[in-house]
PDB file of C-alpha atoms in Angstrom:
ATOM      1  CA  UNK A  14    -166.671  19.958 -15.404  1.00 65.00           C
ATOM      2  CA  UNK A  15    -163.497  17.631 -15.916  1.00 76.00           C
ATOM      3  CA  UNK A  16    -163.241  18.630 -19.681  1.00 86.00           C
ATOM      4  CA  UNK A  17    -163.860  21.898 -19.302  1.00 87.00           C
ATOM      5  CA  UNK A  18    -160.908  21.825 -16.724  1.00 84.00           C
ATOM      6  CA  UNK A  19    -159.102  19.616 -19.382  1.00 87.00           C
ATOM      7  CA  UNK A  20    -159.846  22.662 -21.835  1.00 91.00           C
ATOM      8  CA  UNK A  21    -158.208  25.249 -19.172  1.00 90.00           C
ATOM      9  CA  UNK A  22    -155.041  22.894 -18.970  1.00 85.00           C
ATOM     10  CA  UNK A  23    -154.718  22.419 -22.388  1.00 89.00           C
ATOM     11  CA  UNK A  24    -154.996  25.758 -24.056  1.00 92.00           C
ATOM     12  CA  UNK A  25    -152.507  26.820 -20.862  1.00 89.00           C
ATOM     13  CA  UNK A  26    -149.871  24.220 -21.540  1.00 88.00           C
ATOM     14  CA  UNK A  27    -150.387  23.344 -25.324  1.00 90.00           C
ATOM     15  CA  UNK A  28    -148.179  25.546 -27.110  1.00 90.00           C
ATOM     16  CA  UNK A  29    -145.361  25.052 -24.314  1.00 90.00           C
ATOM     17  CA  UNK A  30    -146.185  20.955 -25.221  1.00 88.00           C
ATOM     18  CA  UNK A  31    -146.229  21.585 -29.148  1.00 91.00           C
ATOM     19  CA  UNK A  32    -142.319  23.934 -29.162  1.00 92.00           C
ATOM     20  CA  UNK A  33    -140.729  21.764 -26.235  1.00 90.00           C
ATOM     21  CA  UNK A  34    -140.393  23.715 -23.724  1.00 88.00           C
ATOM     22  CA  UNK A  35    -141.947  21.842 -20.764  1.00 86.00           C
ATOM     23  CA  UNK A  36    -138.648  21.396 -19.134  1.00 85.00           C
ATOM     24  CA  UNK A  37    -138.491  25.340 -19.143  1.00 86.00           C
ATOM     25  CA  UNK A  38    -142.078  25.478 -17.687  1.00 83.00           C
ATOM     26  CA  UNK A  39    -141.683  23.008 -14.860  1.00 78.00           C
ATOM     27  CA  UNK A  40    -137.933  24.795 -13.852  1.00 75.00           C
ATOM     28  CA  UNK A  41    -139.893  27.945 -13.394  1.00 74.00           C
ATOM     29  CA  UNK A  42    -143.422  26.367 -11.217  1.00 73.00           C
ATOM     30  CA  UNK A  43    -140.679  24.206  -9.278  1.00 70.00           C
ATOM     31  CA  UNK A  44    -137.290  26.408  -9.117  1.00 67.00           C
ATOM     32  CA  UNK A  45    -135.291  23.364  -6.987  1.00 68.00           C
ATOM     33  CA  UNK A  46    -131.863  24.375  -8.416  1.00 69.00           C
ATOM     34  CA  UNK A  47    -132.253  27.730  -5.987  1.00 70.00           C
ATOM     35  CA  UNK A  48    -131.896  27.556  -2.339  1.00 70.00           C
ATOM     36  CA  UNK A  49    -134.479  27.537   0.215  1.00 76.00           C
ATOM     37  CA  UNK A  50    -135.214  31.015   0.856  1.00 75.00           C
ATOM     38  CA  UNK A  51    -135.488  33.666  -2.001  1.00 67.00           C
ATOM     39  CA  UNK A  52    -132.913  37.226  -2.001  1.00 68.00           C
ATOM     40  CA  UNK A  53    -136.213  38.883   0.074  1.00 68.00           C
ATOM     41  CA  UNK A  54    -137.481  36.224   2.672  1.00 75.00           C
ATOM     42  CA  UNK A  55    -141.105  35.074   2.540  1.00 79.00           C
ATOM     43  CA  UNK A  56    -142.357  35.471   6.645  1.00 85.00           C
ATOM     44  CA  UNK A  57    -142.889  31.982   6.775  1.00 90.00           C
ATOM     45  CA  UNK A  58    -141.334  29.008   8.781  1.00 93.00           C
ATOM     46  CA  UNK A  59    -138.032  29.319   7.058  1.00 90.00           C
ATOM     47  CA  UNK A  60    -137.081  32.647   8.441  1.00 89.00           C
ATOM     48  CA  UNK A  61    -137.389  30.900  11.914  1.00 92.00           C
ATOM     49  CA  UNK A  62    -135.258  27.956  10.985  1.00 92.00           C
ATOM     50  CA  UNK A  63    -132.829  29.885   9.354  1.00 88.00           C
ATOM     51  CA  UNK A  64    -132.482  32.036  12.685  1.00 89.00           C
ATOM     52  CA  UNK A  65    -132.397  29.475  15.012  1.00 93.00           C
ATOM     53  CA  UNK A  66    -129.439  28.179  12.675  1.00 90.00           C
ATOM     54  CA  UNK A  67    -127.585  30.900  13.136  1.00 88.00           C
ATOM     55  CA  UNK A  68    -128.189  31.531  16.838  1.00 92.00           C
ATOM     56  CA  UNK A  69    -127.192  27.874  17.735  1.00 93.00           C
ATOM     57  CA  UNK A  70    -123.974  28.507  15.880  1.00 90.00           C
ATOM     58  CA  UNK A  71    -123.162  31.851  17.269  1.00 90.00           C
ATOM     59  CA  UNK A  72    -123.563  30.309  20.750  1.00 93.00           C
ATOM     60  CA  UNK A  73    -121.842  27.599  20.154  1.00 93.00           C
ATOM     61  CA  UNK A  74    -119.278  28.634  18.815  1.00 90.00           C
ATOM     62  CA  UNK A  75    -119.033  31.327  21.813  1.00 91.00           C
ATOM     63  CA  UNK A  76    -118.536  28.200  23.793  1.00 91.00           C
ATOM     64  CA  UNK A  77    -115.547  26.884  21.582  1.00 90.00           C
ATOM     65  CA  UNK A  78    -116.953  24.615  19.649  1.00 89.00           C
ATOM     66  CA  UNK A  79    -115.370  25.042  15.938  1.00 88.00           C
ATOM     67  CA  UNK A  80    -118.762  25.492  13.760  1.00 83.00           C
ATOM     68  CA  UNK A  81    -117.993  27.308  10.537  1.00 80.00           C
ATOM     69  CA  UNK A  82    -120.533  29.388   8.910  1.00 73.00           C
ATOM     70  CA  UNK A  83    -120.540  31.641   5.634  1.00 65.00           C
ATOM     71  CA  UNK A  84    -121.165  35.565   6.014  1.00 64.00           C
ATOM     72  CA  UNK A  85    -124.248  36.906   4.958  1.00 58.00           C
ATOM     73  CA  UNK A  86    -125.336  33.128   3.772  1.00 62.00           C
ATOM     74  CA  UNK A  87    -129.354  32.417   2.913  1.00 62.00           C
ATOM     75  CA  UNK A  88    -129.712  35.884   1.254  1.00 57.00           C
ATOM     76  CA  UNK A  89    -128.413  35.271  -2.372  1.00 55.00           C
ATOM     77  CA  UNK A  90    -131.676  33.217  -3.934  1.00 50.00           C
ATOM     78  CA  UNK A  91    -129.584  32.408  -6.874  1.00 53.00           C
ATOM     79  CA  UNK A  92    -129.957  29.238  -8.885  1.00 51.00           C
ATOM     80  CA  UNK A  93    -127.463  26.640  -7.546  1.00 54.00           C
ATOM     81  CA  UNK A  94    -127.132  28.251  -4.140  1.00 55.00           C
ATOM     82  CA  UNK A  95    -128.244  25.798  -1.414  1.00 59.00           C
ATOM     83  CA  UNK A  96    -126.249  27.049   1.394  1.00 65.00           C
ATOM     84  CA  UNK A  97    -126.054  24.887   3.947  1.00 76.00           C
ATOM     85  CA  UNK A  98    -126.378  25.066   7.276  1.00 82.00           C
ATOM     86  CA  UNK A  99    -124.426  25.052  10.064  1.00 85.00           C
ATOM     87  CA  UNK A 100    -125.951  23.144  12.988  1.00 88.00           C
ATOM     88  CA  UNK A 101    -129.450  22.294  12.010  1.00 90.00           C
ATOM     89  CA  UNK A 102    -130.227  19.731   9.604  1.00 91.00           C
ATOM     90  CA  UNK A 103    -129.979  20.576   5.507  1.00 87.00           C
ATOM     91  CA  UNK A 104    -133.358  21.049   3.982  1.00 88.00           C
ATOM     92  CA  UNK A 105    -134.009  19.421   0.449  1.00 88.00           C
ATOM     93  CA  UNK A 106    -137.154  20.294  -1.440  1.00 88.00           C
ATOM     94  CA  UNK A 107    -138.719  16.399  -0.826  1.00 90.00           C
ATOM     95  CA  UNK A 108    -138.285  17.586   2.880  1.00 93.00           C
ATOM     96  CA  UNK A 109    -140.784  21.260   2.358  1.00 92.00           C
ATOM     97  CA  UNK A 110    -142.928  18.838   0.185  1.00 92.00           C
ATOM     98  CA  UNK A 111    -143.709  16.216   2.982  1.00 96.00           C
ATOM     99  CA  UNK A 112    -143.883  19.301   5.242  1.00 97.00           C
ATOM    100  CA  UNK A 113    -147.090  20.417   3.171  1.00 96.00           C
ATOM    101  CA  UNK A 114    -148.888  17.954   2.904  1.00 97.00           C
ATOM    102  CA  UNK A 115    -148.323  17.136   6.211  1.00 98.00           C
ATOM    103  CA  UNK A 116    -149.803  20.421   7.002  1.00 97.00           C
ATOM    104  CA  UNK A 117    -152.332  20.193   4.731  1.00 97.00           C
ATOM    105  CA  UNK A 118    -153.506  16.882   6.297  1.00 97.00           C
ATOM    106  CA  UNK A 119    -155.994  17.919   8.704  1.00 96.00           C
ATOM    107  CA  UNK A 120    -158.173  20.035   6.138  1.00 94.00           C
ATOM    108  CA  UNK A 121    -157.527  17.557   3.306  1.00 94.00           C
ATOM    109  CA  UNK A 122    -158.968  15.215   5.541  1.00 95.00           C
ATOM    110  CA  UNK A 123    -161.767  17.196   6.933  1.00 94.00           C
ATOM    111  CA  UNK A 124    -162.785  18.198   3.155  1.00 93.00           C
ATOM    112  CA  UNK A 125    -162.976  14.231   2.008  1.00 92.00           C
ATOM    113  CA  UNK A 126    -164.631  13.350   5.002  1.00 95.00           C
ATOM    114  CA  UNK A 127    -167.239  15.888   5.106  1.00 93.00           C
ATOM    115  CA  UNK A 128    -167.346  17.922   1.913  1.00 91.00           C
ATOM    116  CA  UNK A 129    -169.339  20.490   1.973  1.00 92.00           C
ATOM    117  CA  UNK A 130    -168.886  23.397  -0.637  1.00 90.00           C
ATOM    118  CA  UNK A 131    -169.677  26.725   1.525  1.00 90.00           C
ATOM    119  CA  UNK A 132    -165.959  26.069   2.807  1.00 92.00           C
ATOM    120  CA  UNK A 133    -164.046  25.349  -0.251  1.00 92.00           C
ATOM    121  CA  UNK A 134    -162.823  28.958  -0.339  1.00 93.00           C
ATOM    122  CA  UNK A 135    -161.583  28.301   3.568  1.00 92.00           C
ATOM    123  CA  UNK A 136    -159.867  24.937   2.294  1.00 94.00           C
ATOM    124  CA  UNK A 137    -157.885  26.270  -0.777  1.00 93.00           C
ATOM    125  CA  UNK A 138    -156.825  29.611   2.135  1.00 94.00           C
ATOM    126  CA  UNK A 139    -155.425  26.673   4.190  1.00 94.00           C
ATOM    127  CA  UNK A 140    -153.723  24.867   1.412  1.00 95.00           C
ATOM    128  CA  UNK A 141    -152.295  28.092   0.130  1.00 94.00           C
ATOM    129  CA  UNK A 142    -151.225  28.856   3.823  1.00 94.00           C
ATOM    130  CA  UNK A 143    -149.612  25.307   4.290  1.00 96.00           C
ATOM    131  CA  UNK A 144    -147.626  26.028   1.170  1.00 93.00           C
ATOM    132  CA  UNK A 145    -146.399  29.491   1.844  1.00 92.00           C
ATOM    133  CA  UNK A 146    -145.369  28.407   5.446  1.00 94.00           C
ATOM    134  CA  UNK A 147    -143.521  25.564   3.996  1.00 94.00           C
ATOM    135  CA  UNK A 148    -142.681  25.660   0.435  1.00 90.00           C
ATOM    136  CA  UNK A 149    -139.558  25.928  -1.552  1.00 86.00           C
ATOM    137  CA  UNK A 150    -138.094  28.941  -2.646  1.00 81.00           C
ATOM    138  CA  UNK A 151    -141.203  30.967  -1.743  1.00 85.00           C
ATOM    139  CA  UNK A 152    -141.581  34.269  -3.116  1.00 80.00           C
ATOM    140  CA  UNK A 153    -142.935  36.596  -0.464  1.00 82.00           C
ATOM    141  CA  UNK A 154    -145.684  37.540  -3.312  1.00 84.00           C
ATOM    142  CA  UNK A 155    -147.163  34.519  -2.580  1.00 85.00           C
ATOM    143  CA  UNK A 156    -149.031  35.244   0.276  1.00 88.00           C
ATOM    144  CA  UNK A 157    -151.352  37.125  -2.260  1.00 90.00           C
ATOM    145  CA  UNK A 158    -152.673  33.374  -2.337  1.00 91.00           C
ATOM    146  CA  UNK A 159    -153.596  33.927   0.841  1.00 93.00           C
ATOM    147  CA  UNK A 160    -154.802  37.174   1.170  1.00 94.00           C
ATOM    148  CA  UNK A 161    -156.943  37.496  -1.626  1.00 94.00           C
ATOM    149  CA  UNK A 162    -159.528  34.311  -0.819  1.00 94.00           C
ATOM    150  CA  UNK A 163    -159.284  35.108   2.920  1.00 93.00           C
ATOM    151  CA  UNK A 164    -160.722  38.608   1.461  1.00 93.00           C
ATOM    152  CA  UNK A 165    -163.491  37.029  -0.127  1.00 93.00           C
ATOM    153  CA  UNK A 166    -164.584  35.142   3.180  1.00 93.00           C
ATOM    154  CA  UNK A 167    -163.590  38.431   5.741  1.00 93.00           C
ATOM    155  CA  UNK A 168    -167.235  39.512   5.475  1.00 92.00           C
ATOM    156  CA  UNK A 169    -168.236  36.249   6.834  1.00 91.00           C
ATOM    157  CA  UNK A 170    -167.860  36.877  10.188  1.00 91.00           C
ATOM    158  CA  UNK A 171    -165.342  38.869  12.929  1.00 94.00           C
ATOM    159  CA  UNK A 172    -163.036  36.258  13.098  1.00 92.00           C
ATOM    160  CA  UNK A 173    -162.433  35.711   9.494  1.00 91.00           C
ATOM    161  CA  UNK A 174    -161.934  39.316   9.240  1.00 94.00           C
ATOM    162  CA  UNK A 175    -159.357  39.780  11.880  1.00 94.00           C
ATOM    163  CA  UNK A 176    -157.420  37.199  10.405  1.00 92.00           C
ATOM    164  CA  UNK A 177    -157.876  38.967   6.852  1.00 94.00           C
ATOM    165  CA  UNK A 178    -157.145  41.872   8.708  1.00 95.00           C
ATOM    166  CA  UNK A 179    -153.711  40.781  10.246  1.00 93.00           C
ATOM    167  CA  UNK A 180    -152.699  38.394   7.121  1.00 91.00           C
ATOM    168  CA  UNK A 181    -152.957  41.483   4.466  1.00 93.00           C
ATOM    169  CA  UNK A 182    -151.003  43.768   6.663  1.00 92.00           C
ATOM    170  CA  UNK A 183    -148.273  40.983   6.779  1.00 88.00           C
ATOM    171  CA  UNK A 184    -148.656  40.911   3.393  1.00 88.00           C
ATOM    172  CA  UNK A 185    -148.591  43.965   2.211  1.00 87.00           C
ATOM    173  CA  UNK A 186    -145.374  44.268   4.681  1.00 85.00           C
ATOM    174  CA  UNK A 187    -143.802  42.018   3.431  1.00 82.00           C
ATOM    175  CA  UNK A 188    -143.969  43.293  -0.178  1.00 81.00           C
ATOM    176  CA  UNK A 189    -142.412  46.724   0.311  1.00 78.00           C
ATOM    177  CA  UNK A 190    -138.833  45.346  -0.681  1.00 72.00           C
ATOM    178  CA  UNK A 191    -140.368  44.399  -4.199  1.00 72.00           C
ATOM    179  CA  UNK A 192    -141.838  48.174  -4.867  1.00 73.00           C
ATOM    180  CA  UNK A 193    -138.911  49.884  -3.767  1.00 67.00           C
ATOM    181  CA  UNK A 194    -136.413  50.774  -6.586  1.00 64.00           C
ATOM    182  CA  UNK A 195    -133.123  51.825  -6.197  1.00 62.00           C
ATOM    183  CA  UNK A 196    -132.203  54.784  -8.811  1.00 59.00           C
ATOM    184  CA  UNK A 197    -129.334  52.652 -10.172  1.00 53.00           C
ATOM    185  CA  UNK A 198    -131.663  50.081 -11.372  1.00 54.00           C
ATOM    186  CA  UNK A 199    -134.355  52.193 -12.755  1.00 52.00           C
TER     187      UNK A 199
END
């Protein structure tokens, strides 16, 4: 199984290895140079965060404390734009990778202590979960991670398919700003 994996990796990654262009390769999987949230915010934890941010400054400035903050700040997604904020501590990618894997604990955990394969598909939906909560720069496409194992378990029982139910109409909500065109860009 580990060479045929080996096979996978290298047939994906060989000719990127052979012209060079790993560096280009890694800067797309792990986009660091952009800012937290992308142009179109992923539902996750960020969009909380981000709120609360601005709340806390709104009120406290209303109270006259001098807090500046940019307009229309944590929209842009562009690469070098890491806008900080203005009352709640800066987020750095290290920080939304220890945040993963801190939420990822529990099932990585419960999947080395007792393995058992009839809930692999159930792991890799949490994993995917803890990342799209938590992750970088997420793309709000990437709770298709999500959506499409937790499709392949909804049949499994009523609870699994209430939560497939509610996480692909989030989902699908969520992607309506990336099928909408404007005529100017068409």
């Amino acid at each position: 199984m580990g060479s045929a994996v080996g096979a996978v990796f290298a047939a994906a990654f060989g000719p990127f290895v052979y012209y060079g262009q790993m560096r280009q390769v890694f800067s797309q999987l792990f986009p660091f140079g952009r800012g937290l949230c992308h142009a179109y915010w992923a539902p996750n934890f960020w969009v909380f965060y981000i709120v609360l941010d601005k709340l806390l400054a709104f009120l406290l400035a209303k109270l006259g404390f001098n807090i500046q903050t940019p307009k229309a700040s944590f929209t842009g997604g562009l690469v070098g734009d890491s806008t900080p904020f203005a009352v709640l501590p800066q987020v750095t990618p290290v920080t939304t990778f220890l945040l993963v894997l801190l939420a990822m604990s529990p099932c990585l955990v419960k999947a080395f202590l007792k393995p058992q394969p009839k809930n692999i598909i159930r792991w890799v939906t949490y994993a995917c979960t803890c990342g799209f909560m938590f992750g970088w720069h997420v793309h709000e496409k990437a709770s298709l991670h999500i959506t499409i194992p937790l499709g392949v378990i909804a049949m499994n029982s009523s609870d699994d398919a209430s939560h497939f139910f509610l996480v692909s109409i989030v989902s699908c909500y969520s992607m309506f700003p990336s099928c909408l065109r404007h005529k100017s860009t068409q």
